[in-house]
């Protein structure tokens, strides 16, 4: 009964709140990629485009709105309505909830309030989350129950996995990988209901966070092996342990109490050279020895001595290293590229730049891959598809391509009808030709979002305007506790980052 988190790319960061909860910035940015697949690309397209739907909360009840802000399911439910996919006309409503005994019933309806999938006792989304607790629902699939058995259906109601399992759960942190349990044994299927691993194992784990890396299986004798996503047995289950890391067909296994690096053919590359392994990048292994981190190649060459408190591969021959409570960047030639004076360093692989923070500040130094500082500010959006990022510098958002060339908002936000502009310390909006559409009267504001709405702040309170600059929600919401500020019509995004819903409270 948890709620999914999905966020808009053009939402407003509340800077005071961000500084108080710096870690949330990374979470917010991670959500940017997820929401781009959920929101419509252009609210100005024809009426034939697919509608999007979102939970809404008002007067202590839950309902559903569409992307225009129109109520499509009246708020009459006591529990939040679950929407498996914002672009799919399926809403799962909970009722008769007993929190003491953890029981509940479900009803599935569409936007016309017609009931669907009525031949099941329960219909549910399958929740998943990564190591940062970012929540999502498994795509294209619903878990159904009849009696005491579970199966799977797709969004059309087609049964894709028969109701013969005692449980079906997501393999945590990995998409398209569902653990199926039968007769106390576990197996694995994908989101299409295809059986990848028959239910004949004691346990199944992922290798990394990508299903294409394969899976670690444990048999009833407690021994481990590897099966890939094509159903091929890569390593027979004969090892005492297999680490959840792999690259270039290298696996880390334990035999006779010793950790070894082996190939998928079972050839031993490294024997008893480390206490543990964190990461494998091509043929280089970040290893742990005596609680310190170093790098060793698959041929046994020590590239970085085990002397650091943490290591993370970035690019080329460079690694983000931790020494004490400070971070820097080193390379395999034992050179310090960035001094150990940062409280956090993040490499943006999709954009090819580095974010480095000092003194727990939310403001980052932005460096290129030559380690030259180019900017300083708070990165709020990285759009790999369109090749730009957005950064807040002081009190103003700016846009740059990945060559650090500044761009006008109209050059990157090509679907927008209005563009945020600042003059004499106040915000207003202009059109693509630079004509003022909304006067400079706001103390803060956001760019227009994918729904065509923008949030505006006046006298310390937030409201919204539409794509033509008309005020839709009066500026009456304080939203001091909101990390993300965003509107659909008169509805603003709720403050709970564990949920994604709109409200007028």
Tab-separated table of C-alpha atoms in Angstrom:
chain	number	residue	atom	x	y	z
A	1	UNK	CA	0.000	0.000	0.000
A	2	UNK	CA	2.985	2.278	-0.493
A	3	UNK	CA	2.910	5.082	-2.984
A	4	UNK	CA	5.122	5.624	-6.001
A	5	UNK	CA	7.373	8.639	-6.497
A	6	UNK	CA	7.524	10.416	-9.830
A	7	UNK	CA	8.594	14.016	-10.407
A	8	UNK	CA	8.369	16.602	-13.166
A	9	UNK	CA	11.498	17.834	-14.899
A	10	UNK	CA	10.535	21.490	-14.654
A	11	UNK	CA	9.513	21.589	-10.994
A	12	UNK	CA	10.800	24.221	-8.588
A	13	UNK	CA	13.440	23.475	-5.972
A	14	UNK	CA	12.647	25.105	-2.618
A	15	UNK	CA	16.193	26.217	-1.816
A	16	UNK	CA	15.754	26.581	1.933
A	17	UNK	CA	14.426	23.051	2.162
A	18	UNK	CA	17.077	21.703	-0.187
A	19	UNK	CA	19.896	23.041	1.951
A	20	UNK	CA	18.294	21.428	4.994
A	21	UNK	CA	18.043	18.079	3.257
A	22	UNK	CA	20.937	17.951	0.813
A	23	UNK	CA	20.600	14.267	0.184
A	24	UNK	CA	17.167	14.850	-1.297
A	25	UNK	CA	18.763	16.692	-4.224
A	26	UNK	CA	20.267	13.491	-5.539
A	27	UNK	CA	16.930	11.725	-5.101
A	28	UNK	CA	15.120	14.483	-6.994
A	29	UNK	CA	17.568	14.352	-9.879
A	30	UNK	CA	17.238	10.580	-10.103
A	31	UNK	CA	13.499	11.029	-10.505
A	32	UNK	CA	13.978	13.324	-13.495
A	33	UNK	CA	14.749	10.396	-15.801
A	34	UNK	CA	11.766	8.386	-14.528
A	35	UNK	CA	9.225	11.187	-14.960
A	36	UNK	CA	10.263	11.905	-18.578
A	37	UNK	CA	8.797	8.540	-19.511
A	38	UNK	CA	5.580	9.192	-17.607
A	39	UNK	CA	4.562	12.710	-18.602
A	40	UNK	CA	3.313	13.777	-22.005
A	41	UNK	CA	5.874	15.455	-24.169
A	42	UNK	CA	3.850	18.462	-25.151
A	43	UNK	CA	0.617	19.784	-23.700
A	44	UNK	CA	0.069	21.802	-26.845
A	45	UNK	CA	-0.313	18.765	-29.112
A	46	UNK	CA	-3.587	17.659	-30.587
A	47	UNK	CA	-6.415	16.206	-28.546
A	48	UNK	CA	-5.524	12.731	-29.807
A	49	UNK	CA	-2.543	12.513	-27.479
A	50	UNK	CA	-2.707	10.049	-24.614
A	51	UNK	CA	-4.053	11.540	-21.393
A	52	UNK	CA	-2.105	11.249	-18.154
A	53	UNK	CA	-3.654	10.682	-14.725
A	54	UNK	CA	-2.554	11.403	-11.154
A	55	UNK	CA	-3.892	10.841	-7.631
A	56	UNK	CA	-5.473	13.870	-5.975
A	57	UNK	CA	-6.194	14.535	-2.280
A	58	UNK	CA	-8.812	17.006	-1.077
A	59	UNK	CA	-11.214	17.204	1.861
A	60	UNK	CA	-9.460	14.173	3.392
A	61	UNK	CA	-10.426	11.982	0.436
A	62	UNK	CA	-8.641	10.576	-2.600
A	63	UNK	CA	-9.579	10.749	-6.259
A	64	UNK	CA	-7.929	11.126	-9.685
A	65	UNK	CA	-7.226	14.121	-11.925
A	66	UNK	CA	-5.990	14.274	-15.490
A	67	UNK	CA	-3.107	16.378	-16.788
A	68	UNK	CA	-5.374	19.395	-17.259
A	69	UNK	CA	-6.393	19.356	-13.599
A	70	UNK	CA	-9.885	18.036	-14.296
A	71	UNK	CA	-11.280	15.562	-11.747
A	72	UNK	CA	-11.979	12.244	-13.462
A	73	UNK	CA	-12.633	10.180	-10.317
A	74	UNK	CA	-14.371	12.074	-7.552
A	75	UNK	CA	-12.387	12.170	-4.293
A	76	UNK	CA	-14.475	9.746	-2.226
A	77	UNK	CA	-11.888	7.138	-1.229
A	78	UNK	CA	-10.216	6.967	2.188
A	79	UNK	CA	-6.982	5.481	0.792
A	80	UNK	CA	-4.715	6.826	-1.907
A	81	UNK	CA	-5.617	5.503	-5.357
A	82	UNK	CA	-2.760	3.680	-7.056
A	83	UNK	CA	-2.159	4.427	-10.744
A	84	UNK	CA	0.175	1.784	-12.246
A	85	UNK	CA	1.154	4.003	-15.181
A	86	UNK	CA	0.152	7.636	-15.546
A	87	UNK	CA	-0.720	7.118	-19.222
A	88	UNK	CA	-2.852	4.014	-18.600
A	89	UNK	CA	-6.535	4.313	-17.758
A	90	UNK	CA	-6.317	1.958	-14.747
A	91	UNK	CA	-6.873	3.035	-11.150
A	92	UNK	CA	-6.595	0.654	-8.189
A	93	UNK	CA	-8.751	1.636	-5.205
A	94	UNK	CA	-8.323	0.174	-1.717
A	95	UNK	CA	-11.204	-0.287	0.687
A	96	UNK	CA	-12.100	-2.192	3.875
A	97	UNK	CA	-8.537	-1.628	5.060
A	98	UNK	CA	-7.693	-3.241	8.419
A	99	UNK	CA	-4.316	-1.941	9.534
A	100	UNK	CA	-4.297	-4.194	12.594
A	101	UNK	CA	-4.476	-7.385	10.564
A	102	UNK	CA	-2.942	-5.882	7.398
A	103	UNK	CA	-5.875	-6.848	5.227
A	104	UNK	CA	-7.664	-4.912	2.515
A	105	UNK	CA	-9.711	-5.258	-0.641
A	106	UNK	CA	-9.118	-3.730	-4.060
A	107	UNK	CA	-11.321	-2.453	-6.849
A	108	UNK	CA	-10.043	-1.498	-10.298
A	109	UNK	CA	-11.813	1.230	-12.240
A	110	UNK	CA	-11.164	3.297	-15.343
A	111	UNK	CA	-11.726	7.005	-15.988
A	112	UNK	CA	-15.387	6.330	-16.734
A	113	UNK	CA	-15.726	4.663	-13.306
A	114	UNK	CA	-16.255	1.286	-14.935
A	115	UNK	CA	-14.997	-1.688	-12.909
A	116	UNK	CA	-12.311	-3.899	-14.449
A	117	UNK	CA	-10.736	-7.271	-13.669
A	118	UNK	CA	-13.617	-8.259	-11.373
A	119	UNK	CA	-12.846	-11.992	-11.503
A	120	UNK	CA	-9.959	-11.620	-9.029
A	121	UNK	CA	-9.961	-11.222	-5.261
A	122	UNK	CA	-7.075	-8.735	-5.368
A	123	UNK	CA	-5.380	-6.713	-8.100
A	124	UNK	CA	-2.166	-4.892	-7.181
A	125	UNK	CA	0.836	-3.113	-8.592
A	126	UNK	CA	4.214	-4.695	-7.964
A	127	UNK	CA	6.394	-2.221	-6.097
A	128	UNK	CA	10.148	-2.025	-6.442
A	129	UNK	CA	12.838	0.285	-5.112
A	130	UNK	CA	16.552	0.879	-5.466
A	131	UNK	CA	19.249	1.257	-2.819
A	132	UNK	CA	18.296	4.934	-2.382
A	133	UNK	CA	14.682	3.945	-1.642
A	134	UNK	CA	13.402	5.435	-4.885
A	135	UNK	CA	10.102	3.669	-5.503
A	136	UNK	CA	8.589	2.567	-8.799
A	137	UNK	CA	5.946	0.163	-10.078
A	138	UNK	CA	6.917	-2.682	-12.381
A	139	UNK	CA	5.887	-1.687	-15.898
A	140	UNK	CA	3.060	-3.305	-17.846
A	141	UNK	CA	2.155	-5.924	-15.264
A	142	UNK	CA	-0.250	-6.390	-12.339
A	143	UNK	CA	-0.271	-9.017	-9.635
A	144	UNK	CA	-3.613	-10.786	-9.165
A	145	UNK	CA	-4.863	-13.138	-6.475
A	146	UNK	CA	-7.688	-15.632	-6.300
A	147	UNK	CA	-8.030	-17.695	-3.163
A	148	UNK	CA	-4.494	-18.173	-1.883
A	149	UNK	CA	-2.729	-18.207	-5.258
A	150	UNK	CA	-1.121	-15.412	-7.271
A	151	UNK	CA	-0.599	-14.834	-10.968
A	152	UNK	CA	0.052	-11.968	-13.387
A	153	UNK	CA	-2.035	-10.027	-15.892
A	154	UNK	CA	-1.087	-7.216	-18.246
A	155	UNK	CA	-2.888	-3.880	-18.365
A	156	UNK	CA	-5.462	-5.239	-20.821
A	157	UNK	CA	-6.429	-7.962	-18.341
A	158	UNK	CA	-4.750	-10.788	-20.255
A	159	UNK	CA	-3.416	-13.498	-17.957
A	160	UNK	CA	0.309	-13.834	-18.617
A	161	UNK	CA	1.224	-16.053	-15.656
A	162	UNK	CA	-1.231	-18.599	-14.243
A	163	UNK	CA	-2.531	-18.293	-10.688
A	164	UNK	CA	-0.446	-21.049	-9.174
A	165	UNK	CA	2.140	-19.253	-7.043
A	166	UNK	CA	2.197	-18.555	-3.309
A	167	UNK	CA	3.835	-15.162	-3.824
A	168	UNK	CA	5.130	-12.871	-6.572
A	169	UNK	CA	7.473	-10.026	-5.638
A	170	UNK	CA	9.921	-7.750	-7.436
A	171	UNK	CA	13.609	-8.536	-7.278
A	172	UNK	CA	14.632	-5.417	-5.400
A	173	UNK	CA	16.516	-2.788	-7.364
A	174	UNK	CA	16.193	-4.548	-10.732
A	175	UNK	CA	13.525	-3.958	-13.364
A	176	UNK	CA	11.776	-6.691	-15.327
A	177	UNK	CA	12.660	-9.371	-12.767
A	178	UNK	CA	9.961	-10.941	-10.593
A	179	UNK	CA	10.561	-13.568	-7.915
A	180	UNK	CA	7.930	-16.305	-8.087
A	181	UNK	CA	7.455	-18.759	-5.223
A	182	UNK	CA	5.943	-22.220	-5.432
A	183	UNK	CA	6.154	-25.097	-2.938
A	184	UNK	CA	8.658	-23.097	-0.847
A	185	UNK	CA	10.993	-22.843	-3.841
A	186	UNK	CA	11.691	-19.640	-5.788
A	187	UNK	CA	12.169	-18.926	-9.455
A	188	UNK	CA	12.060	-15.866	-11.666
A	189	UNK	CA	9.992	-14.468	-14.525
A	190	UNK	CA	9.998	-11.240	-16.497
A	191	UNK	CA	7.222	-8.659	-16.807
A	192	UNK	CA	5.761	-10.542	-19.764
A	193	UNK	CA	5.272	-13.664	-17.650
A	194	UNK	CA	8.139	-15.560	-19.330
A	195	UNK	CA	9.805	-18.004	-16.943
A	196	UNK	CA	13.542	-17.269	-16.749
A	197	UNK	CA	14.367	-19.525	-13.806
A	198	UNK	CA	12.123	-22.373	-12.723
A	199	UNK	CA	11.020	-22.301	-9.071
A	200	UNK	CA	13.560	-24.810	-7.783
A	201	UNK	CA	15.967	-22.660	-5.789
A	202	UNK	CA	16.312	-21.510	-2.209
A	203	UNK	CA	17.169	-17.932	-3.085
A	204	UNK	CA	17.805	-15.630	-6.060
A	205	UNK	CA	19.832	-12.396	-6.078
A	206	UNK	CA	20.670	-9.846	-8.719
A	207	UNK	CA	24.107	-9.098	-10.109
A	208	UNK	CA	24.227	-5.309	-9.995
A	209	UNK	CA	21.126	-3.307	-10.886
A	210	UNK	CA	20.605	-4.474	-14.472
A	211	UNK	CA	18.760	-7.696	-15.280
A	212	UNK	CA	21.052	-8.227	-18.271
A	213	UNK	CA	23.896	-8.938	-15.821
A	214	UNK	CA	22.160	-12.157	-14.808
A	215	UNK	CA	21.235	-13.672	-11.451
A	216	UNK	CA	22.869	-15.494	-8.571
A	217	UNK	CA	20.957	-18.617	-7.558
A	218	UNK	CA	21.317	-20.632	-4.353
A	219	UNK	CA	20.331	-24.301	-4.389
A	220	UNK	CA	18.920	-26.333	-1.513
A	221	UNK	CA	22.417	-27.374	-0.457
A	222	UNK	CA	23.290	-23.710	0.092
A	223	UNK	CA	25.648	-23.493	-2.909
A	224	UNK	CA	25.644	-20.639	-5.425
A	225	UNK	CA	25.710	-20.385	-9.212
A	226	UNK	CA	24.827	-17.895	-11.972
A	227	UNK	CA	22.039	-17.953	-14.579
A	228	UNK	CA	21.797	-15.219	-17.181
A	229	UNK	CA	18.631	-13.608	-18.565
A	230	UNK	CA	18.644	-15.924	-21.576
A	231	UNK	CA	18.115	-18.854	-19.138
A	232	UNK	CA	21.673	-20.131	-19.672
A	233	UNK	CA	23.502	-21.566	-16.655
A	234	UNK	CA	26.740	-19.582	-16.600
A	235	UNK	CA	28.191	-21.007	-13.380
A	236	UNK	CA	26.957	-24.245	-11.884
A	237	UNK	CA	25.788	-23.912	-8.265
A	238	UNK	CA	28.923	-25.192	-6.559
A	239	UNK	CA	30.344	-22.103	-4.872
A	240	UNK	CA	30.155	-21.071	-1.218
A	241	UNK	CA	29.367	-17.474	-2.217
A	242	UNK	CA	29.145	-15.290	-5.319
A	243	UNK	CA	29.434	-11.508	-4.999
A	244	UNK	CA	26.801	-9.299	-6.628
A	245	UNK	CA	29.327	-7.706	-9.003
A	246	UNK	CA	30.355	-8.643	-12.521
A	247	UNK	CA	31.895	-7.088	-15.616
A	248	UNK	CA	33.514	-8.345	-18.778
A	249	UNK	CA	32.443	-11.884	-17.788
A	250	UNK	CA	34.404	-11.756	-14.525
A	251	UNK	CA	32.777	-13.102	-11.365
A	252	UNK	CA	33.887	-13.062	-7.746
A	253	UNK	CA	33.317	-16.418	-6.038
A	254	UNK	CA	34.257	-18.046	-2.756
A	255	UNK	CA	35.808	-21.517	-2.823
A	256	UNK	CA	37.315	-23.280	0.182
A	257	UNK	CA	36.944	-20.096	2.196
A	258	UNK	CA	38.882	-17.979	-0.334
A	259	UNK	CA	37.580	-15.266	-2.676
A	260	UNK	CA	38.653	-15.686	-6.275
A	261	UNK	CA	38.055	-13.837	-9.523
A	262	UNK	CA	37.021	-16.283	-12.250
A	263	UNK	CA	35.778	-16.241	-15.836
A	264	UNK	CA	32.375	-17.573	-16.906
A	265	UNK	CA	34.223	-20.718	-17.999
A	266	UNK	CA	35.426	-21.188	-14.431
A	267	UNK	CA	39.064	-20.224	-15.064
A	268	UNK	CA	40.654	-18.673	-11.956
A	269	UNK	CA	42.134	-15.246	-12.703
A	270	UNK	CA	42.941	-14.095	-9.165
A	271	UNK	CA	43.136	-16.300	-6.094
A	272	UNK	CA	42.827	-15.030	-2.518
A	273	UNK	CA	44.016	-11.491	-3.334
A	274	UNK	CA	41.377	-9.561	-1.383
A	275	UNK	CA	38.905	-9.646	1.507
A	276	UNK	CA	36.004	-8.327	-0.544
A	277	UNK	CA	35.132	-6.634	-3.835
A	278	UNK	CA	33.037	-3.504	-4.369
A	279	UNK	CA	32.981	-3.003	-8.146
A	280	UNK	CA	34.389	-4.357	-11.404
A	281	UNK	CA	35.033	-2.005	-14.306
A	282	UNK	CA	36.016	-3.891	-17.460
A	283	UNK	CA	39.144	-5.746	-16.238
A	284	UNK	CA	39.830	-3.625	-13.162
A	285	UNK	CA	38.501	-4.588	-9.757
A	286	UNK	CA	37.927	-2.293	-6.786
A	287	UNK	CA	38.954	-4.569	-3.932
A	288	UNK	CA	38.974	-4.340	-0.148
A	289	UNK	CA	41.924	-5.464	1.953
A	290	UNK	CA	42.158	-4.824	5.687
A	291	UNK	CA	39.154	-2.470	5.421
A	292	UNK	CA	40.902	-0.292	2.818
A	293	UNK	CA	40.078	0.109	-0.881
A	294	UNK	CA	42.365	-0.301	-3.876
A	295	UNK	CA	42.299	-1.351	-7.551
A	296	UNK	CA	43.726	-4.550	-9.025
A	297	UNK	CA	43.576	-5.737	-12.624
A	298	UNK	CA	42.328	-9.176	-13.627
A	299	UNK	CA	45.967	-10.096	-14.355
A	300	UNK	CA	47.010	-9.265	-10.788
A	301	UNK	CA	48.565	-5.813	-11.302
A	302	UNK	CA	47.960	-3.517	-8.334
A	303	UNK	CA	46.923	-0.242	-9.948
A	304	UNK	CA	45.959	1.574	-6.743
A	305	UNK	CA	47.199	0.374	-3.377
A	306	UNK	CA	44.553	-0.484	-0.792
A	307	UNK	CA	44.910	2.692	1.270
A	308	UNK	CA	41.623	4.570	0.816
A	309	UNK	CA	38.416	4.570	2.858
A	310	UNK	CA	36.310	4.254	-0.297
A	311	UNK	CA	36.724	4.175	-4.072
A	312	UNK	CA	34.258	4.664	-6.914
A	313	UNK	CA	35.084	4.469	-10.609
A	314	UNK	CA	34.335	7.651	-12.576
A	315	UNK	CA	35.838	7.675	-16.099
A	316	UNK	CA	39.055	6.889	-17.936
A	317	UNK	CA	41.672	5.889	-15.364
A	318	UNK	CA	40.113	8.090	-12.687
A	319	UNK	CA	38.507	7.149	-9.389
A	320	UNK	CA	36.621	9.130	-6.776
A	321	UNK	CA	38.463	8.370	-3.536
A	322	UNK	CA	37.693	8.958	0.120
A	323	UNK	CA	40.447	9.677	2.616
A	324	UNK	CA	39.135	10.154	6.130
A	325	UNK	CA	35.986	12.232	5.765
A	326	UNK	CA	37.051	14.021	2.576
A	327	UNK	CA	36.808	13.108	-1.095
A	328	UNK	CA	39.142	13.713	-4.006
A	329	UNK	CA	39.917	12.176	-7.402
A	330	UNK	CA	42.959	10.017	-8.117
A	331	UNK	CA	44.128	8.045	-11.133
A	332	UNK	CA	45.877	4.725	-11.661
A	333	UNK	CA	49.220	6.535	-11.986
A	334	UNK	CA	48.917	7.394	-8.281
A	335	UNK	CA	48.333	11.063	-9.052
A	336	UNK	CA	45.884	13.188	-7.077
A	337	UNK	CA	43.784	14.965	-9.685
A	338	UNK	CA	41.410	16.733	-7.290
A	339	UNK	CA	42.623	17.384	-3.738
A	340	UNK	CA	40.914	15.729	-0.780
A	341	UNK	CA	38.895	18.741	0.300
A	342	UNK	CA	35.347	17.846	-0.738
A	343	UNK	CA	32.459	16.482	1.310
A	344	UNK	CA	30.967	14.802	-1.763
A	345	UNK	CA	31.873	14.192	-5.413
A	346	UNK	CA	29.512	12.903	-8.099
A	347	UNK	CA	30.406	12.053	-11.686
A	348	UNK	CA	27.578	12.669	-14.165
A	349	UNK	CA	28.270	9.940	-16.701
A	350	UNK	CA	25.406	10.921	-19.021
A	351	UNK	CA	26.694	14.491	-19.267
A	352	UNK	CA	30.428	13.990	-18.739
A	353	UNK	CA	30.932	16.433	-15.869
A	354	UNK	CA	31.741	16.347	-12.170
A	355	UNK	CA	29.807	17.845	-9.274
A	356	UNK	CA	31.905	18.507	-6.177
A	357	UNK	CA	30.641	19.912	-2.880
A	358	UNK	CA	32.513	21.532	-0.030
A	359	UNK	CA	31.448	22.009	3.583
A	360	UNK	CA	28.126	20.163	3.107
A	361	UNK	CA	26.858	22.980	0.917
A	362	UNK	CA	24.079	22.364	-1.576
A	363	UNK	CA	26.055	24.456	-4.064
A	364	UNK	CA	28.364	22.383	-6.273
A	365	UNK	CA	31.470	23.175	-8.246
A	366	UNK	CA	30.894	21.908	-11.788
A	367	UNK	CA	34.039	20.615	-13.506
A	368	UNK	CA	34.544	19.257	-17.009
A	369	UNK	CA	36.340	15.979	-17.734
A	370	UNK	CA	39.622	17.883	-17.765
A	371	UNK	CA	38.938	18.829	-14.137
A	372	UNK	CA	38.521	22.503	-14.950
A	373	UNK	CA	35.877	24.333	-12.931
A	374	UNK	CA	33.280	25.761	-15.295
A	375	UNK	CA	30.326	26.708	-13.082
A	376	UNK	CA	29.084	26.843	-9.527
A	377	UNK	CA	25.483	26.271	-8.482
A	378	UNK	CA	22.814	23.642	-7.829
A	379	UNK	CA	22.160	21.233	-10.706
A	380	UNK	CA	18.427	20.493	-10.869
A	381	UNK	CA	18.016	18.712	-14.204
A	382	UNK	CA	20.248	16.741	-16.563
A	383	UNK	CA	18.543	15.941	-19.858
A	384	UNK	CA	20.721	13.439	-21.688
A	385	UNK	CA	18.214	13.057	-24.519
A	386	UNK	CA	18.303	16.751	-25.437
A	387	UNK	CA	21.880	17.326	-24.302
A	388	UNK	CA	21.448	20.063	-21.706
A	389	UNK	CA	21.417	20.614	-17.974
A	390	UNK	CA	19.775	23.212	-15.781
A	391	UNK	CA	21.583	24.819	-12.876
A	392	UNK	CA	20.484	27.334	-10.297
A	393	UNK	CA	23.101	30.068	-9.932
A	394	UNK	CA	22.288	32.347	-7.013
A	395	UNK	CA	18.553	33.026	-7.524
A	396	UNK	CA	18.379	32.291	-11.224
A	397	UNK	CA	18.063	29.143	-13.354
A	398	UNK	CA	20.412	28.850	-16.306
A	399	UNK	CA	20.719	26.305	-19.097
A	400	UNK	CA	23.888	24.840	-20.611
A	401	UNK	CA	24.707	22.172	-23.141
A	402	UNK	CA	27.292	19.547	-22.240
A	403	UNK	CA	30.026	21.753	-23.736
A	404	UNK	CA	29.119	24.363	-21.072
A	405	UNK	CA	27.721	26.760	-23.639
A	406	UNK	CA	24.874	28.756	-22.126
A	407	UNK	CA	21.533	28.384	-23.886
A	408	UNK	CA	18.335	30.374	-23.768
A	409	UNK	CA	15.452	28.533	-22.160
A	410	UNK	CA	13.562	28.795	-25.462
A	411	UNK	CA	16.367	26.825	-27.154
A	412	UNK	CA	16.012	23.824	-24.859
A	413	UNK	CA	12.366	23.989	-23.713
A	414	UNK	CA	11.051	23.829	-27.239
A	415	UNK	CA	7.516	22.735	-26.247
A	416	UNK	CA	6.928	25.705	-23.952
A	417	UNK	CA	4.791	28.713	-24.751
A	418	UNK	CA	6.171	30.822	-21.876
A	419	UNK	CA	9.693	31.280	-20.576
A	420	UNK	CA	10.805	32.453	-17.172
A	421	UNK	CA	12.503	35.839	-17.131
A	422	UNK	CA	13.966	38.002	-14.372
A	423	UNK	CA	14.169	41.780	-14.201
A	424	UNK	CA	14.991	44.088	-11.292
A	425	UNK	CA	14.856	41.164	-8.876
A	426	UNK	CA	11.382	40.061	-9.958
A	427	UNK	CA	10.162	37.219	-12.166
A	428	UNK	CA	7.825	37.324	-15.123
A	429	UNK	CA	7.329	35.417	-18.379
A	430	UNK	CA	8.135	36.129	-21.999
A	431	UNK	CA	7.238	34.344	-25.223
A	432	UNK	CA	9.780	32.818	-27.593
A	433	UNK	CA	10.260	36.187	-29.298
A	434	UNK	CA	11.061	37.925	-26.035
A	435	UNK	CA	7.731	39.720	-25.652
A	436	UNK	CA	6.555	40.117	-22.061
A	437	UNK	CA	3.430	38.022	-21.445
A	438	UNK	CA	3.374	38.086	-17.632
A	439	UNK	CA	4.659	41.194	-15.865
A	440	UNK	CA	7.637	41.060	-13.505
A	441	UNK	CA	5.639	40.872	-10.270
A	442	UNK	CA	6.700	37.580	-8.684
A	443	UNK	CA	9.415	37.007	-6.113
A	444	UNK	CA	9.980	33.463	-7.343
A	445	UNK	CA	8.661	31.236	-10.135
A	446	UNK	CA	9.241	28.073	-12.150
A	447	UNK	CA	9.513	27.304	-15.808
A	448	UNK	CA	6.375	25.992	-17.462
A	449	UNK	CA	6.036	22.255	-16.837
A	450	UNK	CA	5.025	19.526	-19.256
A	451	UNK	CA	1.363	20.131	-18.428
A	452	UNK	CA	1.580	23.791	-19.501
A	453	UNK	CA	1.476	25.224	-15.961
A	454	UNK	CA	4.026	27.262	-14.037
A	455	UNK	CA	4.258	27.964	-10.315
A	456	UNK	CA	4.542	31.583	-9.177
A	457	UNK	CA	5.289	33.060	-5.758
A	458	UNK	CA	4.050	36.354	-4.380
A	459	UNK	CA	4.113	37.661	-0.805
A	460	UNK	CA	5.645	34.392	0.339
A	461	UNK	CA	2.912	32.191	-1.136
A	462	UNK	CA	2.602	30.045	-4.240
A	463	UNK	CA	-0.002	29.768	-6.974
A	464	UNK	CA	-0.031	28.868	-10.660
A	465	UNK	CA	-0.550	30.245	-14.162
A	466	UNK	CA	-1.494	28.424	-17.361
A	467	UNK	CA	0.265	28.299	-20.740
A	468	UNK	CA	-1.256	31.654	-21.715
A	469	UNK	CA	-0.139	33.382	-18.529
A	470	UNK	CA	-3.580	33.395	-16.911
A	471	UNK	CA	-3.662	32.827	-13.172
A	472	UNK	CA	-5.250	29.475	-12.318
A	473	UNK	CA	-4.473	29.059	-8.618
A	474	UNK	CA	-4.220	32.178	-6.511
A	475	UNK	CA	-0.998	32.664	-4.589
A	476	UNK	CA	-2.159	31.264	-1.238
A	477	UNK	CA	0.009	28.192	-0.592
A	478	UNK	CA	3.091	28.544	1.618
A	479	UNK	CA	4.629	25.170	0.673
A	480	UNK	CA	7.526	25.670	3.074
A	481	UNK	CA	7.903	21.911	3.519
A	482	UNK	CA	7.797	21.043	-0.176
A	483	UNK	CA	11.073	19.999	-1.738
A	484	UNK	CA	9.389	20.079	-5.151
A	485	UNK	CA	6.963	22.826	-6.136
A	486	UNK	CA	4.746	22.034	-9.093
A	487	UNK	CA	1.140	22.570	-10.184
A	488	UNK	CA	-1.469	20.975	-12.407
A	489	UNK	CA	-4.129	23.652	-12.684
A	490	UNK	CA	-5.179	24.591	-9.145
A	491	UNK	CA	-3.588	21.474	-7.633
A	492	UNK	CA	-0.073	21.512	-6.227
A	493	UNK	CA	2.273	18.584	-5.692
A	494	UNK	CA	2.104	17.073	-2.198
A	495	UNK	CA	5.032	17.522	0.162
A	496	UNK	CA	5.565	13.803	0.856
A	497	UNK	CA	8.491	12.701	-1.308
A	498	UNK	CA	7.438	9.079	-0.769
A	499	UNK	CA	4.331	9.781	-2.833
A	500	UNK	CA	3.385	11.455	-6.071
A	501	UNK	CA	-0.009	13.138	-5.784
A	502	UNK	CA	-1.613	16.564	-6.107
A	503	UNK	CA	-3.682	18.422	-3.552
A	504	UNK	CA	-5.277	21.760	-2.696
A	505	UNK	CA	-4.362	21.574	0.993
